[in-house]
Every structure is written in C-alpha cells, then in structure tokens.
PDB file of N, CA and C in Angstrom:
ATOM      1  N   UNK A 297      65.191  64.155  30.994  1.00 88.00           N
ATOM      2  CA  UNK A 297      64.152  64.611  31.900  1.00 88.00           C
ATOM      3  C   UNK A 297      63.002  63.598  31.858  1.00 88.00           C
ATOM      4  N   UNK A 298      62.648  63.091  33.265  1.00 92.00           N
ATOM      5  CA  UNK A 298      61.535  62.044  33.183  1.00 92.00           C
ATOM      6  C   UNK A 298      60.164  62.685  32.598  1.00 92.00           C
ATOM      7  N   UNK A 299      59.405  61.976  31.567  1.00 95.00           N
ATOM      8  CA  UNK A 299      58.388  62.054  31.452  1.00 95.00           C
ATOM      9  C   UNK A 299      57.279  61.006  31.489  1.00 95.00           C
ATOM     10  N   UNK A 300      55.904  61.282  32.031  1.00 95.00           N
ATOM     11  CA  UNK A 300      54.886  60.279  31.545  1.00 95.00           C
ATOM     12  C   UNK A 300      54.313  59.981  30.587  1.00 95.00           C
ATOM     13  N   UNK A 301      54.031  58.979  30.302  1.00 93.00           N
ATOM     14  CA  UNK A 301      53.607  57.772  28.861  1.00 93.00           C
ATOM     15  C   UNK A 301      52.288  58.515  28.750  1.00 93.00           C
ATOM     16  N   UNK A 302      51.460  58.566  29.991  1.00 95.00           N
ATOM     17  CA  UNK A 302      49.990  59.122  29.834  1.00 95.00           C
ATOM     18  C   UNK A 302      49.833  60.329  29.585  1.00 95.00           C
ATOM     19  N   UNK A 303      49.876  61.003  30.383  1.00 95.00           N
ATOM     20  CA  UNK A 303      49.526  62.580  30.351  1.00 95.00           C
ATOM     21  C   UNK A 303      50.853  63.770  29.920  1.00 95.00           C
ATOM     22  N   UNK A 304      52.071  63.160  29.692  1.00 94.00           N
ATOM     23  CA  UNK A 304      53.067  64.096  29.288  1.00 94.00           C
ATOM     24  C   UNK A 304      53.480  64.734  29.780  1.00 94.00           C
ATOM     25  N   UNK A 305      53.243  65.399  31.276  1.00 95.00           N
ATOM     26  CA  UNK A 305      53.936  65.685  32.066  1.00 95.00           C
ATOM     27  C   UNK A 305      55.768  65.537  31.913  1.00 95.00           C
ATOM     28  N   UNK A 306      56.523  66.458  32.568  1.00 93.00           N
ATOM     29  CA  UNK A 306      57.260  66.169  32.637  1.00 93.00           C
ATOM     30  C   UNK A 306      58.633  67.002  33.038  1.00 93.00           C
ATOM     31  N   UNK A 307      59.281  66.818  34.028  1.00 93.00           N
ATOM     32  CA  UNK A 307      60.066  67.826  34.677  1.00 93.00           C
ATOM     33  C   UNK A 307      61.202  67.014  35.461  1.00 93.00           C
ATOM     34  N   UNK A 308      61.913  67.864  35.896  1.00 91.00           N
ATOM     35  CA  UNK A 308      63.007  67.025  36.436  1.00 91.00           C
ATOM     36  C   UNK A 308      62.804  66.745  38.177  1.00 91.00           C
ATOM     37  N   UNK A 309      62.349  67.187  38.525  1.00 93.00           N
ATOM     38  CA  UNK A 309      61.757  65.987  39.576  1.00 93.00           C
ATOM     39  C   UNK A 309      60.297  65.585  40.423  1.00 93.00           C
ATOM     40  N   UNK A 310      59.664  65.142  38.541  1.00 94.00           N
ATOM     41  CA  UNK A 310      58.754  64.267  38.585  1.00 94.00           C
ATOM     42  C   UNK A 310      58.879  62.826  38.637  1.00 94.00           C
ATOM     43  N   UNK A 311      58.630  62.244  39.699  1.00 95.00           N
ATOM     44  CA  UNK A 311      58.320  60.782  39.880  1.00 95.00           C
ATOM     45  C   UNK A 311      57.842  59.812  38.806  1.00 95.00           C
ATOM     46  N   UNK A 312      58.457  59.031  38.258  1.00 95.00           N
ATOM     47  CA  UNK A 312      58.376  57.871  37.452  1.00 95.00           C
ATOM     48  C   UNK A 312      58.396  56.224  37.952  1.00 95.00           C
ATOM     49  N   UNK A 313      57.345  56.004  37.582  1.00 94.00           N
ATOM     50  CA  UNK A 313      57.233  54.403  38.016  1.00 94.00           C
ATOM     51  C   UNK A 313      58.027  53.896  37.035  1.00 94.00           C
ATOM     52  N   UNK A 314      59.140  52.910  37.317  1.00 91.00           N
ATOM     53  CA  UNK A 314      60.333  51.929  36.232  1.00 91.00           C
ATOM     54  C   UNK A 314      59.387  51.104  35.833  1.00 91.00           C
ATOM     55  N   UNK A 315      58.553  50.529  36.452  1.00 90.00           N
ATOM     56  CA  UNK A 315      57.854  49.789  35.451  1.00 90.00           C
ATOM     57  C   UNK A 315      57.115  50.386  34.331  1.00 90.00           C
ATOM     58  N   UNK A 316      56.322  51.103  34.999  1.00 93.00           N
ATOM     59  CA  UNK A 316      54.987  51.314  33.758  1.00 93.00           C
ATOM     60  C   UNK A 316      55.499  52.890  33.069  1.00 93.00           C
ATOM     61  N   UNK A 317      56.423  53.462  33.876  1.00 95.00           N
ATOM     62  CA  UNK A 317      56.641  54.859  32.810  1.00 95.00           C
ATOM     63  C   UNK A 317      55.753  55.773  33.169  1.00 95.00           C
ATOM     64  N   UNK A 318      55.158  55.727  33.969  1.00 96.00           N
ATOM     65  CA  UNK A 318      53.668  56.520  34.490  1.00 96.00           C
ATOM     66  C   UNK A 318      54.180  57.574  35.294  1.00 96.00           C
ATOM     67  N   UNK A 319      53.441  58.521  35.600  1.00 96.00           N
ATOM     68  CA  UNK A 319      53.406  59.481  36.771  1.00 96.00           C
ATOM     69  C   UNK A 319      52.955  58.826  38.088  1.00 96.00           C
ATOM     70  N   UNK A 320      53.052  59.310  39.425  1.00 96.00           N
ATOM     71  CA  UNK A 320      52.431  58.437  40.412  1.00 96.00           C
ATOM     72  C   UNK A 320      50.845  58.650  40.569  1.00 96.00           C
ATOM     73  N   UNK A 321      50.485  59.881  39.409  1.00 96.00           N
ATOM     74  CA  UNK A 321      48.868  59.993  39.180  1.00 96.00           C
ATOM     75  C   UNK A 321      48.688  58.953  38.017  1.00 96.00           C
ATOM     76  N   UNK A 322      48.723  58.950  37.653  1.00 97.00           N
ATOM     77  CA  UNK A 322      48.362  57.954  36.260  1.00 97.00           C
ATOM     78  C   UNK A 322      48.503  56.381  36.297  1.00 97.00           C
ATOM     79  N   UNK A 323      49.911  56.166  37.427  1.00 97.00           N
ATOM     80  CA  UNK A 323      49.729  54.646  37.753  1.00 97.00           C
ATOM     81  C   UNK A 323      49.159  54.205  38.953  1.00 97.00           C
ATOM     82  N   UNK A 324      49.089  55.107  39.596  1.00 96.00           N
ATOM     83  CA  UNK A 324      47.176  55.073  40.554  1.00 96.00           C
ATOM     84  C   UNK A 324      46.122  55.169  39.899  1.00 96.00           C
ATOM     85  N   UNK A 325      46.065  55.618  39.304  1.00 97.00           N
ATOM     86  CA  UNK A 325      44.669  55.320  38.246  1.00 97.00           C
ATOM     87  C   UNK A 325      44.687  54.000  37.260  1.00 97.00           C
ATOM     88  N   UNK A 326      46.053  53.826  37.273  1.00 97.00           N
ATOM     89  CA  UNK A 326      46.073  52.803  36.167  1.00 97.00           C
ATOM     90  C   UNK A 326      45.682  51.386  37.009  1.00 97.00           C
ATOM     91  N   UNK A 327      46.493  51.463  38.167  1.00 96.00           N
ATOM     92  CA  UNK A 327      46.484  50.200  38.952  1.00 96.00           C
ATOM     93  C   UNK A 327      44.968  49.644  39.527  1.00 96.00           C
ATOM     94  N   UNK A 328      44.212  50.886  39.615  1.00 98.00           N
ATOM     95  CA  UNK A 328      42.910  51.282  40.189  1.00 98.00           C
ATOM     96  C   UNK A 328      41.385  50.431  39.174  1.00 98.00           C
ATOM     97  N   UNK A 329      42.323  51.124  37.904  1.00 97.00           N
ATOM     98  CA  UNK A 329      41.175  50.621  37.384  1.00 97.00           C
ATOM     99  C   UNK A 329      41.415  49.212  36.627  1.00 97.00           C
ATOM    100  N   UNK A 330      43.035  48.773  36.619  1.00 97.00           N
ATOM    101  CA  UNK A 330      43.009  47.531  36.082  1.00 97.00           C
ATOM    102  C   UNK A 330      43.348  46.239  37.248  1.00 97.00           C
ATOM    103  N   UNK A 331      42.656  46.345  38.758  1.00 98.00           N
ATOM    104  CA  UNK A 331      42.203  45.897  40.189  1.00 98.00           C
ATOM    105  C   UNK A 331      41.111  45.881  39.706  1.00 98.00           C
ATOM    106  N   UNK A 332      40.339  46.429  39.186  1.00 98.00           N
ATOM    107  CA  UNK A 332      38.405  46.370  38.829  1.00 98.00           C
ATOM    108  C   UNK A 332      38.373  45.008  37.576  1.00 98.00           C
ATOM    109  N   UNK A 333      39.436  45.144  36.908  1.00 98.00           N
ATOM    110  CA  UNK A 333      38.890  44.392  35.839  1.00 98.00           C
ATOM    111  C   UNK A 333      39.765  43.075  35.804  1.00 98.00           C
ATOM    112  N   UNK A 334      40.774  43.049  36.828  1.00 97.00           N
ATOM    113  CA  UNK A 334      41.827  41.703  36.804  1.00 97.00           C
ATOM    114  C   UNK A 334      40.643  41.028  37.794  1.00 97.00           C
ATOM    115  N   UNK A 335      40.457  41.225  39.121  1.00 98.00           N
ATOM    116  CA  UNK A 335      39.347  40.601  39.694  1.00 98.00           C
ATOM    117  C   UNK A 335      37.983  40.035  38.853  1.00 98.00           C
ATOM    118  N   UNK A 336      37.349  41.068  38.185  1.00 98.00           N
ATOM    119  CA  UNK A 336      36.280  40.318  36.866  1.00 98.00           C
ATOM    120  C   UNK A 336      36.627  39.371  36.147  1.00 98.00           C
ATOM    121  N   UNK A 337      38.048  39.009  35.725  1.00 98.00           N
ATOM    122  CA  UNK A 337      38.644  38.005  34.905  1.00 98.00           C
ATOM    123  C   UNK A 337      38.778  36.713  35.920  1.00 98.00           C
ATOM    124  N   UNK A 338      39.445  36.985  36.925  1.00 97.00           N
ATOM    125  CA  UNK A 338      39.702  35.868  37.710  1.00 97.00           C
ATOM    126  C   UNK A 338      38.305  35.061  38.359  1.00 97.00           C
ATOM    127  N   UNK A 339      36.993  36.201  38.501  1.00 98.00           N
ATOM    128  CA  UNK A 339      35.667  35.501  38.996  1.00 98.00           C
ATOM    129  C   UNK A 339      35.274  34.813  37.920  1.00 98.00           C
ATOM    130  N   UNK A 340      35.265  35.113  36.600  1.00 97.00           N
ATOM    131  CA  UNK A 340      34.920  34.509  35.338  1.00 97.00           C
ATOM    132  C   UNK A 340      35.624  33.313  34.878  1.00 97.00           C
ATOM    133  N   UNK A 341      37.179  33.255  35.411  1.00 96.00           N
ATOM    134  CA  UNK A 341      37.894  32.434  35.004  1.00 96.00           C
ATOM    135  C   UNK A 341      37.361  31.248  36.215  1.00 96.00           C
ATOM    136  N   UNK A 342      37.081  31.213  37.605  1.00 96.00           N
ATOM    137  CA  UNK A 342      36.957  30.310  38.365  1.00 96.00           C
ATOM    138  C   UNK A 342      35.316  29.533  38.221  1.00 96.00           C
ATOM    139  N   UNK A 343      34.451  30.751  37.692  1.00 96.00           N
ATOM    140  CA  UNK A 343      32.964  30.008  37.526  1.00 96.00           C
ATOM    141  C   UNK A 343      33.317  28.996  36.348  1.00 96.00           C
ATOM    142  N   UNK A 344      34.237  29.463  35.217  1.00 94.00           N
ATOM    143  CA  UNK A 344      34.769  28.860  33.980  1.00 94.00           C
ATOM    144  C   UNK A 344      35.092  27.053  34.310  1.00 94.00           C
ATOM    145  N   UNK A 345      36.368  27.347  35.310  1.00 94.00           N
ATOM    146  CA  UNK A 345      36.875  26.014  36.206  1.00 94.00           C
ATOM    147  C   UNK A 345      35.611  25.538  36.932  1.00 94.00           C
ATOM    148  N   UNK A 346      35.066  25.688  37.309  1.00 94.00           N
ATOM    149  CA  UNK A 346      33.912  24.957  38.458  1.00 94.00           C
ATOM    150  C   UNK A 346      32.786  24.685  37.665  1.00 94.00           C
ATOM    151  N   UNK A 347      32.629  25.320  36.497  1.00 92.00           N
ATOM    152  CA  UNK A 347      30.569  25.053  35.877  1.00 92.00           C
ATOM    153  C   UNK A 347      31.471  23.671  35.165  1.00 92.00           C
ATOM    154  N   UNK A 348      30.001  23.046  34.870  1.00 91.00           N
ATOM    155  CA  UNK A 348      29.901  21.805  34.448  1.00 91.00           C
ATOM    156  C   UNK A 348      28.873  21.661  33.647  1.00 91.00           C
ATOM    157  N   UNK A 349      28.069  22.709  33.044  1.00 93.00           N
ATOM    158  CA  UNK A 349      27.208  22.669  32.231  1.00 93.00           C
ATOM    159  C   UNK A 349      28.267  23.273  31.350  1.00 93.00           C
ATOM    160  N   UNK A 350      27.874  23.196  29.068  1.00 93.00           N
ATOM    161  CA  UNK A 350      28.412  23.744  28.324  1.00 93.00           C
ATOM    162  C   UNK A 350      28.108  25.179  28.114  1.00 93.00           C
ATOM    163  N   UNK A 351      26.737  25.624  28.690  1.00 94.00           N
ATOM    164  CA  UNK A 351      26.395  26.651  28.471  1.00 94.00           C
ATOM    165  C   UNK A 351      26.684  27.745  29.619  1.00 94.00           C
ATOM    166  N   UNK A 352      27.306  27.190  30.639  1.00 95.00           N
ATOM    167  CA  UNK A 352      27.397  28.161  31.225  1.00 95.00           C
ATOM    168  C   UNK A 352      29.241  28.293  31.501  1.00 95.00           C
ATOM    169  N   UNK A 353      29.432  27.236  30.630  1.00 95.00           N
ATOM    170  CA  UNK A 353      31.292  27.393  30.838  1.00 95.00           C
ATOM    171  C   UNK A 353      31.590  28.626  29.576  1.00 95.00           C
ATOM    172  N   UNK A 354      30.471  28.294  28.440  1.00 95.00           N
ATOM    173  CA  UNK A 354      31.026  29.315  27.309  1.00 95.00           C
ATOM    174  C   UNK A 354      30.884  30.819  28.120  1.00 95.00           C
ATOM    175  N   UNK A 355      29.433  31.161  28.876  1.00 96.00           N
ATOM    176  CA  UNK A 355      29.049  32.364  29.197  1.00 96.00           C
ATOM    177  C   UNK A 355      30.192  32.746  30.606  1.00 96.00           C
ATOM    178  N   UNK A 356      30.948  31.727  30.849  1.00 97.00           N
ATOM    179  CA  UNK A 356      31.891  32.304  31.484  1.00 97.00           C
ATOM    180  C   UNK A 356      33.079  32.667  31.261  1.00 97.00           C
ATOM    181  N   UNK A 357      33.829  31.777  30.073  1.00 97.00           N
ATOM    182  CA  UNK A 357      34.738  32.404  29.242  1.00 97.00           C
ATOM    183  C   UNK A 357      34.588  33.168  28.237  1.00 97.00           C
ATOM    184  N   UNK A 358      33.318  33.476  28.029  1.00 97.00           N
ATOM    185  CA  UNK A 358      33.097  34.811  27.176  1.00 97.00           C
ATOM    186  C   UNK A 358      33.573  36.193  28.503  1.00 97.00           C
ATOM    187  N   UNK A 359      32.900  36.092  29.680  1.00 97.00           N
ATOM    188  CA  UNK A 359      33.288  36.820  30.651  1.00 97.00           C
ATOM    189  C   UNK A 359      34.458  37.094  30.399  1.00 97.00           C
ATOM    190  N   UNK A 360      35.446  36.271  30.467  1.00 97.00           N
ATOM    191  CA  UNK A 360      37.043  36.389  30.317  1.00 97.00           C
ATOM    192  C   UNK A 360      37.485  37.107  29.407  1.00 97.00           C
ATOM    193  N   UNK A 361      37.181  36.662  28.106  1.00 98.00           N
ATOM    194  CA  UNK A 361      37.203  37.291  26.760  1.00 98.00           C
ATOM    195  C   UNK A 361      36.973  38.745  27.097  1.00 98.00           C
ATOM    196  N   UNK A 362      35.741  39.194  27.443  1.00 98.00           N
ATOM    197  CA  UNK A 362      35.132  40.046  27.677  1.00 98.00           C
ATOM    198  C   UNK A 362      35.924  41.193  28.433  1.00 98.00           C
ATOM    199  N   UNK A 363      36.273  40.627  29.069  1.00 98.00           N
ATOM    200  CA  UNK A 363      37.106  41.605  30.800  1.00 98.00           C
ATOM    201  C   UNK A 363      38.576  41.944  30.107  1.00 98.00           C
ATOM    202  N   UNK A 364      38.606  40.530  30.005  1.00 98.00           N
ATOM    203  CA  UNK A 364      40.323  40.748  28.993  1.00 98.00           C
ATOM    204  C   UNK A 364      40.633  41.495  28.225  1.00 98.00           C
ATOM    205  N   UNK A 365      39.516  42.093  27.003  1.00 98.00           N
ATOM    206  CA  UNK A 365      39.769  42.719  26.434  1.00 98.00           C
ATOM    207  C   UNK A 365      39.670  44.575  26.331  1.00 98.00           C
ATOM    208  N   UNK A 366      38.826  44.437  27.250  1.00 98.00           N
ATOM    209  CA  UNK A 366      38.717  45.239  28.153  1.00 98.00           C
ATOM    210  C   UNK A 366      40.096  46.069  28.705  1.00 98.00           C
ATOM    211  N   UNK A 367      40.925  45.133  29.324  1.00 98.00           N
ATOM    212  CA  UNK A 367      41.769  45.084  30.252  1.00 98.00           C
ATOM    213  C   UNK A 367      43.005  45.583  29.151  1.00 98.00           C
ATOM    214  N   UNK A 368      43.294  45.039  28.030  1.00 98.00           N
ATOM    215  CA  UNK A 368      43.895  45.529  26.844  1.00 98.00           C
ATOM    216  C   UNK A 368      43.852  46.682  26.459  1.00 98.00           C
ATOM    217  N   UNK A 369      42.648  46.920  26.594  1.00 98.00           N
ATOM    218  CA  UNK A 369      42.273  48.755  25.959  1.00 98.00           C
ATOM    219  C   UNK A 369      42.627  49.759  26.908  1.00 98.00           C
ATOM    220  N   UNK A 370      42.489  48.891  28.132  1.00 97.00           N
ATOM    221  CA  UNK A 370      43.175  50.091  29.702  1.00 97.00           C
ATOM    222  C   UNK A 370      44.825  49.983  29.040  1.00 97.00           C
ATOM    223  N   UNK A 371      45.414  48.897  28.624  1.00 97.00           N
ATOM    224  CA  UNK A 371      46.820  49.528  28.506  1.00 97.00           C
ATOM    225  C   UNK A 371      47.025  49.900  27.802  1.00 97.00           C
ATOM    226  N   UNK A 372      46.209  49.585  26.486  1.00 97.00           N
ATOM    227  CA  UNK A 372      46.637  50.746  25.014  1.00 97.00           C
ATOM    228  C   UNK A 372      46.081  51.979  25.865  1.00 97.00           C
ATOM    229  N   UNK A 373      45.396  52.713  26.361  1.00 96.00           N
ATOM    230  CA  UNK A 373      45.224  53.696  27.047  1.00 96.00           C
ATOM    231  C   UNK A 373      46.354  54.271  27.649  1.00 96.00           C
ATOM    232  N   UNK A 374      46.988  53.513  28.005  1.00 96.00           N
ATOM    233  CA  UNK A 374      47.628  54.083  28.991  1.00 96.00           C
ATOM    234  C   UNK A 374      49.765  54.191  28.588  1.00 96.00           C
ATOM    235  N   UNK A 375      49.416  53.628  27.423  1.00 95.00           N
ATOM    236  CA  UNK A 375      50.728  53.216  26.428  1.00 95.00           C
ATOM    237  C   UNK A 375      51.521  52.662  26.476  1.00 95.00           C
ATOM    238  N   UNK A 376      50.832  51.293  27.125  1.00 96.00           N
ATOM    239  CA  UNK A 376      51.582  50.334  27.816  1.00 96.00           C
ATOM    240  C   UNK A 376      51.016  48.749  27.011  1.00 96.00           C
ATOM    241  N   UNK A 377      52.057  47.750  27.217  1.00 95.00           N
ATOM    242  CA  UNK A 377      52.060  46.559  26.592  1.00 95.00           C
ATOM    243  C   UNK A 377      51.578  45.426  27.158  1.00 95.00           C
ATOM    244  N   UNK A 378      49.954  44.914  27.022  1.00 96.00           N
ATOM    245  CA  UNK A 378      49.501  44.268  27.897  1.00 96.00           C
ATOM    246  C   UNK A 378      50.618  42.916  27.547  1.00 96.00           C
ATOM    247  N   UNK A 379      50.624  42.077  28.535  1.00 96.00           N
ATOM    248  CA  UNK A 379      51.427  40.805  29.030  1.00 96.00           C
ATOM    249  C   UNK A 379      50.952  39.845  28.193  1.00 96.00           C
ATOM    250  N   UNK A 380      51.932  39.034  27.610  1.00 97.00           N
ATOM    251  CA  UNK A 380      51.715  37.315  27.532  1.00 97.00           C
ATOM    252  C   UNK A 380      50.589  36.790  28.259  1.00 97.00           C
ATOM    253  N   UNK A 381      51.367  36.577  29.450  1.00 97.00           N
ATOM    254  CA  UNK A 381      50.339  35.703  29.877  1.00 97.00           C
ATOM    255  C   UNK A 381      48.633  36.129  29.776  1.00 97.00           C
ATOM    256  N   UNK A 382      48.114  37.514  29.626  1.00 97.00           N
ATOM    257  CA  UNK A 382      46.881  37.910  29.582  1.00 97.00           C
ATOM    258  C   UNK A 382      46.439  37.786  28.196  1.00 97.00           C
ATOM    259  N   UNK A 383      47.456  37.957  27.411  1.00 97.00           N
ATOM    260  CA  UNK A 383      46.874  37.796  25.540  1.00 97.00           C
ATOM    261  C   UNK A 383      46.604  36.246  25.649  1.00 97.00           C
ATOM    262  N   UNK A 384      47.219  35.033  26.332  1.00 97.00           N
ATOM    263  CA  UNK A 384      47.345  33.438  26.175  1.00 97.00           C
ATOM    264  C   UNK A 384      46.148  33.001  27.313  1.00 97.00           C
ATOM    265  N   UNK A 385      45.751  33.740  28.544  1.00 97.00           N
ATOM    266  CA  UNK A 385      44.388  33.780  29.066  1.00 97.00           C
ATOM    267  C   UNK A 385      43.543  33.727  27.808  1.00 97.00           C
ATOM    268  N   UNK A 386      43.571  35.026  27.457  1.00 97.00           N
ATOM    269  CA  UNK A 386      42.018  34.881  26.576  1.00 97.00           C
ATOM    270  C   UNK A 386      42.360  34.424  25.555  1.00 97.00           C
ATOM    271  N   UNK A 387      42.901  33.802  24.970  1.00 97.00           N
ATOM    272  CA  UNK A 387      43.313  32.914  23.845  1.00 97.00           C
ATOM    273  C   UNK A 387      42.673  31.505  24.236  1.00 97.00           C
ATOM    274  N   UNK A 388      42.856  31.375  25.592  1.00 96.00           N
ATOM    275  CA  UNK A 388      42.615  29.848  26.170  1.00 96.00           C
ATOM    276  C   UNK A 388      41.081  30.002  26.308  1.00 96.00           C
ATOM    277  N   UNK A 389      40.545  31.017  26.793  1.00 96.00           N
ATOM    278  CA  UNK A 389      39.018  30.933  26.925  1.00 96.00           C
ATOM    279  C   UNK A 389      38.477  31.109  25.670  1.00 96.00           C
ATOM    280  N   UNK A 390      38.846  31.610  24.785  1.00 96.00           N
ATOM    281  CA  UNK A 390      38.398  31.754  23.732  1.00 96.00           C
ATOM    282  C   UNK A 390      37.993  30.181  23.021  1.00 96.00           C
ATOM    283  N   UNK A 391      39.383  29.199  23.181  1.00 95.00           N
ATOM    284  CA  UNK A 391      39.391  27.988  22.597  1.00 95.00           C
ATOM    285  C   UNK A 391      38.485  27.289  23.159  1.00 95.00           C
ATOM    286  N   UNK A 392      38.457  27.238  24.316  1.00 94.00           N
ATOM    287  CA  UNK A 392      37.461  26.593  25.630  1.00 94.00           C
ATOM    288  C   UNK A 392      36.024  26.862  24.986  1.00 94.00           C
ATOM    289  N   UNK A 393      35.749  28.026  25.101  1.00 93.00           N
ATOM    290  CA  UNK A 393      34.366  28.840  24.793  1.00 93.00           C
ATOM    291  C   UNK A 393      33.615  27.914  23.806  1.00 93.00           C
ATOM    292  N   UNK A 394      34.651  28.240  22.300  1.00 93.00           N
ATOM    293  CA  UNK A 394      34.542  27.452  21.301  1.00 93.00           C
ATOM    294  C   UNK A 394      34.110  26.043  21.054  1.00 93.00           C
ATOM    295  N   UNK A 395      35.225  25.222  22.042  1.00 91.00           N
ATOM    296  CA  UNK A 395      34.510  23.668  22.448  1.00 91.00           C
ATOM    297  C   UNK A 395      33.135  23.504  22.867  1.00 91.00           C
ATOM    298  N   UNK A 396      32.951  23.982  23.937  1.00 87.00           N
ATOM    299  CA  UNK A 396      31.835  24.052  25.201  1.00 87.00           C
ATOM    300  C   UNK A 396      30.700  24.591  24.103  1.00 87.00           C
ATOM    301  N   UNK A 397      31.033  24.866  23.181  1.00 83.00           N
ATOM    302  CA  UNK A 397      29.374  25.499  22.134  1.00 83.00           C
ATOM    303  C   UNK A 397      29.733  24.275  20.956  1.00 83.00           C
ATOM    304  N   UNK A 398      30.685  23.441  20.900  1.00 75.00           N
ATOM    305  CA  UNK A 398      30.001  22.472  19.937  1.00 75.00           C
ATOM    306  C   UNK A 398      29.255  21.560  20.184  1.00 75.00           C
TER     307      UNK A 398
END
C-alpha cells in the first residue's frame, strides 16, 4: 500500500510521486518551496560569477552556502536525499569563499 515519506498518509489509491515518495500534497509543497530557494542559489551563484571585487564574491558565495543549506534542511524535512551535485555546489562556494577572503 502506497505511502508518503512526509505526512504518512496512506491508502491504496493514494497518489505517489516515483521520484520523491511524496503525496501530490507534500510534493507541491515540496517543489514550491524548494523553487524559492533553488532560484536564491542560482542569483547568488551568478553575482558570485560576475563580481570582481574579493569582498563581494565571498558575500556571494556565502549566499550559496547559505541557500544551500537551507535547501538541505527542506529535504531532510521532507525525507529525502539532497543531490550530489547540490552538496559539490556548496562545497565549491565554500572553497571559492575561502580564497576570495585571503
């Protein structure tokens, strides 16, 4: 019998997303609120690419850092396994950050 990861729901014909394991309430909410914070990463990540001062490349990959981790806690929320590529994002701004302040 399908159940959801989030809220526990669960019956035999409740709707399950194959990806995320969600209800179709919970991965509307999920998608909803991690659209708010993938956009914050990507504005942070492009001021990151474009500044040319050190102080304002760190305060933009701190942004990243920031959003990213953020963005982590929406999927431990939600009992789901944030991605590679988003743990190796903020891994990279992190290193960046680091430079840009020596």
């Amino acid at each position: 019998m399908p159940q959801c990861k989030k809220c526990g729901k669960k019956g035999l014909f409740l709707k399950i997303e194959n990806d995320t394991g969600l209800c179709l309430s919970c991965n509307g909410s999920f998608a909803q609120e991690g659209k708010i914070l993938t956009e914050k990463i990507m504005e942070a990540k492009n001021k990151a690419a474009a500044a040319n001062n050190p102080d304002e490349i760190a305060a933009s990959c701190k942004a990243v850092e920031h959003y990213g981790n953020e963005l982590i806690a929406l999927h431990q929320t939600y009992n789901l396994q944030p991605s590679q590529a988003l743990l190796d994002l903020i891994e990279t701004h992190k290193k960046m950050r680091e430079s840009a302040q020596k």
